[in-house]
CSV table of C-alpha atoms in Angstrom, one decimal:
chain,number,residue,atom,x,y,z
A,1,MET,CA,-17.2,-20.9,3.0
A,2,CYS,CA,-19.9,-22.8,-0.2
A,3,ILE,CA,-17.6,-24.0,-3.1
A,4,ARG,CA,-18.4,-25.9,-5.3
A,5,ASP,CA,-17.4,-28.7,-7.0
A,6,SER,CA,-15.0,-27.1,-9.8
A,7,THR,CA,-12.9,-25.0,-6.6
A,8,ARG,CA,-10.3,-26.0,-5.1
A,9,ILE,CA,-10.0,-24.4,-1.9
A,10,SER,CA,-5.9,-23.7,0.4
A,11,THR,CA,-5.0,-21.9,3.2
A,12,TRP,CA,-1.6,-20.9,5.0
A,13,ARG,CA,-0.2,-18.6,6.6
A,14,ALA,CA,3.8,-16.7,7.6
A,15,ARG,CA,5.0,-17.2,10.7
A,16,SER,CA,7.3,-14.2,11.8
A,17,GLY,CA,10.4,-14.8,13.6
A,18,PRO,CA,13.6,-16.0,12.5
A,19,GLY,CA,13.4,-20.0,13.2
A,20,ALA,CA,10.5,-18.7,9.5
A,21,ALA,CA,12.9,-21.0,6.2
A,22,ALA,CA,13.0,-20.2,3.1
A,23,ALA,CA,10.6,-21.3,0.5
A,24,ALA,CA,10.7,-23.8,-2.1
A,25,ASP,CA,10.0,-22.6,-5.9
A,26,GLY,CA,6.5,-25.2,-5.8
A,27,GLY,CA,6.3,-27.4,-7.6
A,28,ASP,CA,4.1,-28.9,-11.3
A,29,ASP,CA,0.3,-28.2,-11.3
A,30,ARG,CA,-1.4,-32.0,-11.8
A,31,ASP,CA,-4.1,-33.9,-9.9
A,32,ASP,CA,-3.5,-36.2,-7.1
A,33,GLY,CA,-6.5,-37.3,-5.8
A,34,ASP,CA,-4.7,-38.1,-2.1
A,35,ASP,CA,-4.2,-34.5,-1.4
A,36,PRO,CA,-6.4,-32.9,0.4
A,37,TYR,CA,-6.1,-30.1,-0.3
A,38,GLY,CA,-5.9,-31.0,-4.1
A,39,ALA,CA,-3.3,-29.2,-4.8
A,40,PRO,CA,-0.2,-31.5,-5.1
A,41,SER,CA,2.4,-28.4,-4.9
A,42,ALA,CA,0.6,-26.3,-2.6
A,43,ARG,CA,2.8,-27.6,-0.1
A,44,PRO,CA,3.2,-25.4,2.5
A,45,ALA,CA,7.1,-23.0,2.3
A,46,ALA,CA,9.4,-24.1,5.7
A,47,GLY,CA,8.3,-21.2,6.4
A,48,ALA,CA,5.0,-21.2,6.7
A,49,VAL,CA,1.4,-22.7,9.2
A,50,MET,CA,-0.9,-25.0,6.2
A,51,GLU,CA,-4.9,-24.6,8.3
A,52,LYS,CA,-6.4,-26.9,8.1
A,53,VAL,CA,-9.1,-27.1,4.6
A,54,ILE,CA,-12.2,-29.1,5.8
A,55,GLU,CA,-15.9,-29.9,4.5
A,56,VAL,CA,-18.8,-29.8,6.7
A,57,ASP,CA,-22.6,-30.0,4.6
A,58,GLY,CA,-21.0,-28.3,1.9
A,59,ALA,CA,-18.8,-25.4,3.8
A,60,TRP,CA,-15.9,-25.1,4.0
A,61,HIS,CA,-14.4,-24.1,7.8
A,62,ASP,CA,-10.5,-23.6,8.6
A,63,GLN,CA,-10.1,-24.8,12.3
A,64,ALA,CA,-7.0,-23.3,12.8
A,65,ALA,CA,-9.1,-20.2,13.5
A,66,LEU,CA,-11.9,-21.0,15.2
A,67,GLY,CA,-11.3,-18.9,17.7
A,68,ARG,CA,-8.4,-17.2,16.6
A,69,ALA,CA,-8.1,-14.0,17.8
A,70,ALA,CA,-7.4,-11.6,14.6
A,71,GLY,CA,-4.4,-8.9,15.0
A,72,GLN,CA,-1.8,-10.0,17.9
A,73,ALA,CA,0.5,-7.6,18.4
A,74,ARG,CA,3.5,-8.5,15.4
A,75,THR,CA,7.6,-8.5,17.4
A,76,ASP,CA,9.1,-8.5,14.4
A,77,PHE,CA,7.7,-4.4,13.2
A,78,PHE,CA,10.4,-2.3,15.4
A,79,ALA,CA,13.4,-1.8,15.6
A,80,GLU,CA,16.4,-2.6,18.6
A,81,VAL,CA,16.8,1.0,19.3
A,82,SER,CA,14.3,4.5,20.6
A,83,PHE,CA,13.5,7.3,18.5
A,84,ALA,CA,16.5,9.3,20.7
A,85,GLN,CA,18.7,6.9,19.5
A,86,ALA,CA,17.7,6.7,15.8
A,87,GLY,CA,19.0,10.5,15.5
A,88,ALA,CA,14.8,12.1,16.5
A,89,SER,CA,14.7,15.8,19.0
A,90,GLU,CA,12.2,15.6,22.0
A,91,PRO,CA,10.8,18.2,20.2
A,92,LEU,CA,9.5,15.1,17.5
A,93,VAL,CA,9.6,12.0,20.1
A,94,ARG,CA,7.1,13.9,22.0
A,95,ALA,CA,5.0,14.3,18.4
A,96,LEU,CA,4.9,10.8,17.3
A,97,ALA,CA,4.4,10.0,20.7
A,98,SER,CA,1.2,12.6,20.1
A,99,LEU,CA,-0.1,10.0,17.1
A,100,GLY,CA,0.9,6.9,19.4
A,101,VAL,CA,3.8,5.9,17.6
A,102,ASP,CA,6.2,5.5,20.4
A,103,ALA,CA,8.9,2.7,19.0
A,104,PRO,CA,10.6,3.6,15.2
A,105,SER,CA,10.0,0.6,13.2
A,106,HIS,CA,12.7,-0.6,11.0
A,107,VAL,CA,12.9,1.7,7.4
A,108,GLN,CA,12.0,5.2,11.0
A,109,ALA,CA,15.3,3.8,12.3
A,110,LEU,CA,17.7,3.4,9.3
A,111,GLY,CA,17.3,5.7,7.7
A,112,TYR,CA,15.7,8.6,10.3
A,113,LYS,CA,20.1,10.1,10.5
A,114,ARG,CA,20.2,10.5,7.0
A,115,VAL,CA,17.4,11.9,6.0
A,116,LEU,CA,18.2,15.0,8.8
A,117,HIS,CA,21.7,15.5,7.2
A,118,GLY,CA,20.5,15.9,4.1
A,119,GLN,CA,21.8,12.9,2.3
A,120,ASP,CA,20.6,11.4,-0.6
A,121,CYS,CA,19.0,8.3,0.3
A,122,LEU,CA,16.2,5.6,-0.5
A,123,LEU,CA,13.8,4.7,1.7
A,124,ALA,CA,12.5,1.3,1.0
A,125,ASP,CA,10.3,-1.6,3.1
A,126,ARG,CA,7.3,-3.1,2.7
A,127,THR,CA,3.4,-2.1,3.2
A,128,GLY,CA,2.6,-0.5,6.4
A,129,SER,CA,6.0,-0.5,7.5
A,130,GLY,CA,4.7,3.4,7.9
A,131,LYS,CA,7.6,5.0,5.4
A,132,THR,CA,5.5,8.2,5.2
A,133,LEU,CA,6.6,9.0,8.8
A,134,ALA,CA,10.7,8.1,7.8
A,135,TYR,CA,10.6,10.7,6.1
A,136,LEU,CA,8.3,13.6,7.4
A,137,ALA,CA,9.2,13.4,11.2
A,138,PRO,CA,13.3,13.4,9.8
A,139,ILE,CA,12.4,16.6,7.6
A,140,VAL,CA,10.3,18.4,10.1
A,141,GLN,CA,13.4,17.7,12.6
A,142,ARG,CA,15.2,19.6,10.7
A,143,ILE,CA,13.4,22.6,9.2
A,144,HIS,CA,12.5,23.2,13.2
A,145,GLU,CA,16.3,23.6,14.2
A,146,GLN,CA,16.9,25.4,11.3
A,147,GLU,CA,14.4,27.9,12.2
A,148,ALA,CA,16.0,28.0,15.6
A,149,LEU,CA,19.7,28.0,14.6
A,150,ARG,CA,19.5,30.8,11.8
A,151,GLY,CA,15.2,31.5,11.9
A,152,VAL,CA,14.9,30.1,8.4
A,153,THR,CA,11.7,29.8,7.2
A,154,GLY,CA,9.8,29.2,4.6
A,155,GLU,CA,8.2,32.2,2.5
A,156,PRO,CA,5.9,33.2,-0.2
A,157,GLY,CA,5.8,30.3,-2.8
A,158,ALA,CA,9.0,29.4,-1.9
A,159,PRO,CA,9.1,25.8,0.3
A,160,LEU,CA,11.6,24.1,2.2
A,161,ALA,CA,10.9,20.5,1.8
A,162,ILE,CA,8.9,19.1,-1.5
A,163,VAL,CA,7.1,15.6,-0.8
A,164,LEU,CA,5.5,14.1,-4.6
A,165,ALA,CA,2.7,12.0,-4.7
A,166,PRO,CA,1.8,9.9,-7.5
A,167,THR,CA,-2.1,10.7,-6.0
A,168,SER,CA,-4.0,12.5,-4.8
A,169,GLU,CA,-5.3,10.1,-2.4
A,170,LEU,CA,-1.6,9.6,-1.3
A,171,ALA,CA,-0.8,13.3,-1.8
A,172,THR,CA,-3.1,14.0,0.7
A,173,GLN,CA,-3.1,11.3,3.0
A,174,ALA,CA,1.2,12.4,3.3
A,175,LEU,CA,-0.8,15.9,4.4
A,176,GLN,CA,-2.4,14.5,7.0
A,177,THR,CA,0.6,12.4,8.8
A,178,ALA,CA,2.3,16.0,8.2
A,179,ARG,CA,0.3,18.0,9.9
A,180,SER,CA,-0.9,15.5,13.0
A,181,LEU,CA,2.3,15.9,13.8
A,182,ALA,CA,2.6,19.2,13.8
A,183,ARG,CA,-0.6,19.7,16.0
A,184,GLY,CA,2.2,17.4,18.5
A,185,GLY,CA,3.5,20.3,19.4
A,186,VAL,CA,6.2,20.8,16.3
A,187,PRO,CA,4.4,23.6,14.7
A,188,PHE,CA,5.1,23.8,10.4
A,189,ARG,CA,3.0,25.7,7.6
A,190,SER,CA,2.4,23.1,4.6
A,191,ALA,CA,-0.5,22.0,2.4
A,192,VAL,CA,-1.1,20.1,-0.4
A,193,ILE,CA,-1.7,20.8,-4.1
A,194,THR,CA,-2.9,18.5,-7.0
A,195,GLY,CA,-5.6,18.6,-9.9
A,196,ASP,CA,-8.8,17.9,-7.1
A,197,HIS,CA,-8.5,21.3,-5.4
A,198,PRO,CA,-9.0,24.7,-6.0
A,199,TRP,CA,-6.4,26.5,-8.4
A,200,ARG,CA,-7.1,30.0,-6.6
A,201,THR,CA,-7.3,28.8,-2.8
A,202,GLN,CA,-3.2,26.1,-3.7
A,203,ARG,CA,-2.0,29.6,-4.9
A,204,GLU,CA,-3.5,31.7,-1.6
A,205,ALA,CA,-1.5,29.0,0.0
A,206,LEU,CA,1.7,29.5,-1.3
A,207,GLY,CA,1.4,32.8,-1.4
A,208,ALA,CA,1.4,33.1,2.3
A,209,GLY,CA,4.3,31.2,2.0
A,210,LEU,CA,5.0,27.5,4.1
A,211,GLU,CA,7.8,25.8,5.0
A,212,LEU,CA,6.6,22.0,3.6
A,213,LEU,CA,3.8,21.0,0.0
A,214,VAL,CA,2.4,18.2,-0.7
A,215,SER,CA,2.2,17.9,-4.6
A,216,THR,CA,0.7,16.2,-7.6
A,217,PRO,CA,3.8,15.9,-10.4
A,218,GLY,CA,0.9,17.2,-12.9
A,219,ARG,CA,0.0,20.2,-10.8
A,220,LEU,CA,3.5,21.2,-9.6
A,221,ALA,CA,4.4,22.1,-12.6
A,222,SER,CA,1.9,23.4,-13.6
A,223,HIS,CA,2.3,25.8,-10.4
A,224,LEU,CA,6.2,25.8,-11.8
A,225,GLU,CA,5.1,27.2,-15.4
A,226,ALA,CA,2.7,30.3,-13.7
A,227,GLY,CA,5.6,31.7,-11.3
A,228,THR,CA,3.3,30.5,-8.4
A,229,LEU,CA,6.0,28.4,-7.6
A,230,ALA,CA,9.9,28.3,-6.8
A,231,LEU,CA,12.8,25.6,-6.1
A,232,GLY,CA,15.6,28.3,-4.9
A,233,ALA,CA,15.1,27.6,-1.1
A,234,VAL,CA,13.9,23.9,-1.5
A,235,GLN,CA,16.4,21.4,1.0
A,236,THR,CA,14.5,18.4,0.7
A,237,ILE,CA,12.3,16.7,-2.0
A,238,VAL,CA,10.6,12.9,-1.8
A,239,VAL,CA,9.9,11.0,-4.1
A,240,ASP,CA,6.9,8.6,-3.1
A,241,GLU,CA,6.1,5.9,-5.1
A,242,VAL,CA,9.0,6.2,-7.1
A,243,ASP,CA,8.9,2.8,-9.3
A,244,VAL,CA,5.8,4.2,-9.9
A,245,LEU,CA,6.4,7.8,-10.5
A,246,LEU,CA,9.2,6.6,-12.5
A,247,GLU,CA,7.8,4.3,-14.8
A,248,ASP,CA,5.3,7.5,-16.1
A,249,GLU,CA,6.9,9.2,-19.3
A,250,ASP,CA,4.3,12.4,-18.2
A,251,PHE,CA,6.9,12.2,-14.6
A,252,GLN,CA,9.9,12.8,-17.0
A,253,PRO,CA,9.9,16.0,-17.4
A,254,VAL,CA,9.3,17.0,-13.5
A,255,TRP,CA,11.4,15.2,-13.2
A,256,LYS,CA,14.0,16.7,-15.0
A,257,ALA,CA,12.8,20.1,-13.9
A,258,LEU,CA,13.2,19.2,-10.2
A,259,ARG,CA,16.4,18.4,-11.1
A,260,GLU,CA,17.8,21.3,-12.3
A,261,GLY,CA,15.6,23.6,-9.8
A,262,VAL,CA,16.6,22.7,-7.3
A,263,PRO,CA,20.0,24.2,-5.4
A,264,ARG,CA,23.4,22.4,-5.9
A,265,GLY,CA,23.2,20.6,-2.4
A,266,ALA,CA,19.2,19.9,-2.3
A,267,SER,CA,18.6,16.2,-1.1
A,268,PHE,CA,16.7,13.4,-3.0
A,269,VAL,CA,14.4,11.2,-1.0
A,270,PHE,CA,13.4,7.8,-2.9
A,271,VAL,CA,10.3,5.9,-1.4
A,272,THR,CA,8.9,2.8,-2.2
A,273,ALA,CA,7.0,-0.8,-1.3
A,274,THR,CA,8.8,-3.2,-3.4
A,275,LEU,CA,12.0,-1.8,-5.8
A,276,PRO,CA,12.5,-3.7,-8.9
A,277,LYS,CA,16.6,-4.2,-9.5
A,278,PRO,CA,16.2,-1.2,-13.4
A,279,THR,CA,14.6,1.4,-10.2
A,280,GLU,CA,16.9,0.7,-8.2
A,281,ASP,CA,20.0,0.5,-11.0
A,282,ALA,CA,18.5,3.5,-12.3
A,283,LEU,CA,18.3,5.5,-9.0
A,284,ARG,CA,22.3,4.7,-8.6
A,285,ALA,CA,23.0,5.7,-11.5
A,286,ALA,CA,21.8,9.2,-11.1
A,287,PHE,CA,22.8,9.9,-7.4
A,288,PRO,CA,26.0,8.1,-6.8
A,289,GLY,CA,26.1,8.9,-3.3
A,290,LEU,CA,22.9,7.5,-2.5
A,291,LYS,CA,22.3,5.3,0.7
A,292,LEU,CA,20.1,3.1,1.1
A,293,ALA,CA,18.3,2.2,3.9
A,294,LYS,CA,15.8,-1.3,3.2
A,295,GLY,CA,14.3,-2.5,6.3
A,296,PRO,CA,14.2,-6.6,6.7
A,297,GLY,CA,10.8,-6.8,5.1
A,298,LEU,CA,11.1,-5.6,1.6
A,299,HIS,CA,9.3,-8.0,-0.8
A,300,MET,CA,8.1,-10.2,1.7
A,301,ALA,CA,4.4,-10.6,2.8
A,302,VAL,CA,3.1,-9.0,6.2
A,303,PRO,CA,3.7,-11.7,9.1
A,304,GLY,CA,0.6,-12.9,10.7
A,305,VAL,CA,-1.7,-12.6,7.9
A,306,ARG,CA,-3.6,-16.0,6.7
A,307,HIS,CA,-4.0,-16.3,2.5
A,308,VAL,CA,-6.8,-18.2,1.3
A,309,LEU,CA,-6.1,-19.5,-2.8
A,310,VAL,CA,-9.3,-19.8,-4.2
A,311,GLU,CA,-8.8,-22.0,-8.0
A,312,CYS,CA,-12.0,-21.3,-9.6
A,313,ALA,CA,-12.3,-22.7,-13.3
A,314,GLY,CA,-14.7,-22.3,-16.0
A,315,ALA,CA,-15.0,-23.7,-20.1
A,316,SER,CA,-15.6,-19.5,-21.5
A,317,ALA,CA,-14.5,-16.5,-19.0
A,318,ASP,CA,-18.6,-16.3,-18.8
A,319,VAL,CA,-19.2,-19.2,-17.3
A,320,ALA,CA,-15.4,-18.4,-15.1
A,321,LEU,CA,-17.1,-14.7,-14.3
A,322,ARG,CA,-19.4,-17.0,-12.5
A,323,GLU,CA,-17.6,-19.2,-10.6
A,324,LYS,CA,-15.6,-16.5,-8.8
A,325,LEU,CA,-18.6,-14.7,-8.1
A,326,GLY,CA,-19.7,-17.2,-6.0
A,327,ALA,CA,-16.8,-17.6,-4.7
A,328,LEU,CA,-16.8,-13.9,-4.0
A,329,ASP,CA,-20.0,-14.1,-1.8
A,330,ALA,CA,-18.3,-17.2,-0.2
A,331,SER,CA,-15.5,-15.8,1.0
A,332,LEU,CA,-17.4,-12.5,2.0
A,333,ALA,CA,-20.0,-14.3,3.7
A,334,GLN,CA,-17.8,-16.3,5.8
A,335,ALA,CA,-14.9,-14.1,6.1
A,336,GLN,CA,-17.7,-11.4,7.6
A,337,ALA,CA,-15.4,-8.4,7.5
A,338,ARG,CA,-16.7,-4.8,8.7
A,339,ARG,CA,-14.5,-3.7,5.8
A,340,THR,CA,-13.3,-6.0,2.9
A,341,LEU,CA,-11.4,-4.7,0.0
A,342,VAL,CA,-11.6,-5.8,-3.5
A,343,PHE,CA,-9.5,-5.6,-6.4
A,344,CYS,CA,-10.1,-6.4,-9.8
A,345,ASN,CA,-7.3,-5.4,-12.9
A,346,SER,CA,-9.3,-3.3,-15.0
A,347,ILE,CA,-12.8,-0.3,-14.6
A,348,ASP,CA,-14.9,-3.3,-16.7
A,349,ASP,CA,-14.3,-6.2,-13.9
A,350,CYS,CA,-14.2,-3.6,-11.3
A,351,ARG,CA,-18.9,-2.8,-12.7
A,352,ALA,CA,-19.6,-6.5,-13.4
A,353,VAL,CA,-18.4,-6.9,-9.3
A,354,GLU,CA,-19.7,-3.6,-8.4
A,355,ASN,CA,-23.3,-4.9,-10.4
A,356,HIS,CA,-23.3,-8.5,-8.7
A,357,LEU,CA,-22.6,-7.0,-4.7
A,358,GLN,CA,-25.5,-3.8,-5.4
A,359,ARG,CA,-27.7,-7.3,-6.2
A,360,LYS,CA,-27.1,-7.9,-2.9
A,361,GLU,CA,-27.2,-4.7,-1.4
A,362,ARG,CA,-30.4,-4.2,-2.7
A,363,ARG,CA,-31.9,-7.4,-1.4
A,364,ARG,CA,-30.5,-5.7,1.4
A,365,GLU,CA,-28.2,-9.1,2.5
A,366,ALA,CA,-26.5,-7.1,4.0
A,367,TYR,CA,-23.4,-5.5,1.6
A,368,ARG,CA,-23.0,-0.9,1.2
A,369,VAL,CA,-21.0,-1.2,-1.7
A,370,LEU,CA,-18.5,1.3,-3.2
A,371,ALA,CA,-16.1,1.4,-6.1
A,372,TYR,CA,-13.2,2.9,-7.1
A,373,HIS,CA,-11.5,3.4,-9.8
A,374,ALA,CA,-10.2,6.3,-12.3
A,375,ALA,CA,-14.1,6.6,-14.1
A,376,LEU,CA,-15.3,8.5,-10.7
A,377,THR,CA,-15.0,11.5,-10.4
A,378,PRO,CA,-12.5,13.0,-8.1
A,379,GLN,CA,-15.1,14.2,-5.4
A,380,ARG,CA,-16.8,10.8,-5.6
A,381,ARG,CA,-13.9,8.6,-5.0
A,382,ARG,CA,-12.9,11.1,-2.4
A,383,ALA,CA,-16.1,10.4,-0.4
A,384,HIS,CA,-16.1,6.5,-1.0
A,385,LEU,CA,-12.2,6.3,0.4
A,386,GLN,CA,-13.7,8.8,3.8
A,387,GLU,CA,-16.4,6.3,4.1
A,388,PHE,CA,-14.6,3.1,3.5
A,389,VAL,CA,-11.8,5.2,6.4
A,390,ASP,CA,-14.7,6.1,8.8
A,391,GLY,CA,-16.6,3.5,8.8
A,392,GLY,CA,-20.2,4.1,7.4
A,393,SER,CA,-23.6,3.5,9.0
A,394,ALA,CA,-23.6,-0.3,7.8
A,395,GLU,CA,-22.3,-2.7,8.8
A,396,HIS,CA,-20.1,-4.3,6.2
A,397,LEU,CA,-17.9,-1.7,4.2
A,398,VAL,CA,-16.9,-3.0,-0.1
A,399,LEU,CA,-14.9,-1.2,-1.4
A,400,VAL,CA,-14.7,-2.7,-5.2
A,401,ALA,CA,-10.4,-1.0,-6.8
A,402,THR,CA,-8.0,-1.4,-9.2
A,403,ASP,CA,-4.2,-1.0,-8.0
A,404,ARG,CA,-5.5,2.5,-7.7
A,405,ALA,CA,-6.0,1.5,-3.9
A,406,SER,CA,-2.8,-0.4,-3.2
A,407,ARG,CA,-0.6,1.8,-3.6
A,408,GLY,CA,0.3,3.5,-0.4
A,409,ILE,CA,-3.2,4.0,0.7
A,410,ASP,CA,-3.5,3.3,4.5
A,411,PHE,CA,-5.9,1.5,5.3
A,412,SER,CA,-5.6,0.1,8.5
A,413,CYS,CA,-9.4,-0.8,8.3
A,414,ALA,CA,-9.4,-3.3,6.6
A,415,GLU,CA,-9.2,-6.9,7.7
A,416,HIS,CA,-10.8,-8.5,4.3
A,417,VAL,CA,-8.7,-7.8,0.4
A,418,VAL,CA,-9.6,-10.5,-2.0
A,419,LEU,CA,-7.9,-10.5,-5.3
A,420,PHE,CA,-11.5,-11.9,-7.5
A,421,ASP,CA,-8.9,-10.2,-11.2
A,422,PHE,CA,-5.1,-12.1,-9.7
A,423,PRO,CA,-2.9,-9.9,-10.2
A,424,ARG,CA,0.4,-9.7,-13.9
A,425,ARG,CA,3.3,-8.7,-11.7
A,426,GLY,CA,4.7,-9.8,-8.4
A,427,ASP,CA,5.1,-6.3,-7.7
A,428,GLU,CA,1.2,-5.8,-8.1
A,429,TRP,CA,0.2,-8.8,-5.4
A,430,LEU,CA,2.3,-6.9,-3.3
A,431,ARG,CA,0.7,-3.9,-2.5
A,432,ARG,CA,-2.1,-5.7,-2.8
A,433,VAL,CA,-1.9,-7.5,-0.3
A,434,GLY,CA,0.0,-5.4,1.8
A,435,ARG,CA,-3.9,-3.1,3.3
A,436,VAL,CA,-4.6,-5.5,5.1
A,437,GLY,CA,-1.4,-6.5,8.7
A,438,ARG,CA,-0.6,-3.0,8.1
A,439,GLY,CA,1.5,-1.5,11.1
A,440,ALA,CA,3.0,-3.7,14.3
A,441,ARG,CA,-0.9,-4.7,15.2
A,442,GLY,CA,-0.5,-7.4,12.6
A,443,GLY,CA,-3.4,-9.5,11.2
A,444,GLY,CA,-6.1,-10.2,8.7
A,445,LEU,CA,-7.1,-12.7,5.5
A,446,VAL,CA,-6.0,-12.5,2.2
A,447,THR,CA,-8.4,-14.4,-0.4
A,448,SER,CA,-6.9,-14.8,-4.1
A,449,LEU,CA,-9.7,-16.3,-6.6
A,450,VAL,CA,-7.5,-17.4,-9.6
A,451,LEU,CA,-8.7,-19.7,-12.6
A,452,PRO,CA,-6.8,-22.7,-13.2
A,453,TYR,CA,-3.9,-21.4,-15.2
A,454,GLN,CA,-2.7,-18.5,-12.8
A,455,ALA,CA,-2.7,-21.3,-9.4
A,456,MET,CA,1.2,-22.3,-10.0
A,457,ARG,CA,2.9,-18.2,-10.4
A,458,ALA,CA,0.0,-18.0,-7.0
A,459,ARG,CA,1.5,-21.0,-4.7
A,460,LYS,CA,5.0,-20.6,-6.2
A,461,MET,CA,4.2,-16.3,-5.1
A,462,LEU,CA,2.6,-17.2,-2.0
A,463,HIS,CA,5.7,-20.4,-0.6
A,464,LYS,CA,8.7,-18.1,-1.9
A,465,THR,CA,7.3,-14.7,0.6
A,466,LEU,CA,5.4,-16.6,3.2
A,467,GLY,CA,8.3,-18.6,3.4
A,468,GLN,CA,9.7,-15.3,4.6
A,469,GLU,CA,11.7,-15.0,1.6
A,470,ARG,CA,12.1,-12.4,-1.2
A,471,LEU,CA,9.7,-11.7,-4.3
A,472,TRP,CA,12.4,-10.7,-7.1
A,473,ILE,CA,10.5,-7.8,-8.4
A,474,GLY,CA,12.6,-7.8,-11.7
């Protein structure tokens, strides 16, 4: 990767397993000409492995990465029990196997019986740990068992379970997972209702009767107000990305309507990859009997993902932007990933990156550039997301996005994440870097482009999480 004189690069990655030790908090940011990485405070924690970076003919090379196979299987992903031992019935075990899921992750094993038995519970683990199946599988099993024992099914406009998600993309993804389970031999009726889909189609789906409904909060509120949806038969409410939704003032009226409208005895399941203390405290206060299912990877970086930190200097905002665009070009050229996610903090920065890369695209320099943020219509967002996931016809796809793409969407196809703008908060960092290395396969690359005043904070985050110490999310 060709790096200008005004940039410094360091690279390291986490080691998984019991030998990983706690990380140090990092040091100061003073320069030290004797340090080969240009960063004295960027020493790896005991549980991290610093990889030698050398300069050859003006290009940077990571010696340890050369020839290394990406995506080696992770041994720390699975729990030490089977799905049957966790509580899954034979039909659910077969349905999960049809999806290629033969063993539970930690959060899936910890939460299965709690969700199945209708307990209020909190499912929390790092991104890519299988949280969607952690709540869907036991909910589907509960629906099937009640139908077999008592003939209970969803009546028109009265689902048995509701899943709430903050965005239409995440809601649609949850529905797709649910329907994959149904095709695996445990049939049930399901639908998604969001602002991106026609009202009439949603009203008809609700009127036909269904067991599982997936929705965004705004559209759920609209159907409740219109009388096309009732809460009287609901047994389970799932609030996915609960920390995001509880921070949203617009969610509060929906939250109040749900808590007051569901039958007594209905259970609430809260799901998150990042758990700020105020969110946990609020849930514990509102649900005194809340059961916790926290996976061991919560607030830690995914093991096996390689991290590269590039410090870009600039005397002005324009100069810093040019430096970062140059570093972005270099990282894309070296990684040669088929699918790359580039995260920006604002729509304006997204557009600057899009325009820069599209100029290269017009010169046929290998990239197909897609955008994903709130300034696009829902139809264009869906089309770009689908093309990125499916692969399209281009050899290299780059999706330039705001944090809308970091919230729960499964980008198992992504090989490289670039933080063009360093995130403002620790939870944002965890969600962005969690778009690679998902599931048991692991692997991937994260490149962080930072300005000098961000460098020390970035190193501290990396030291802590790559050393397998939890990042504090306040």
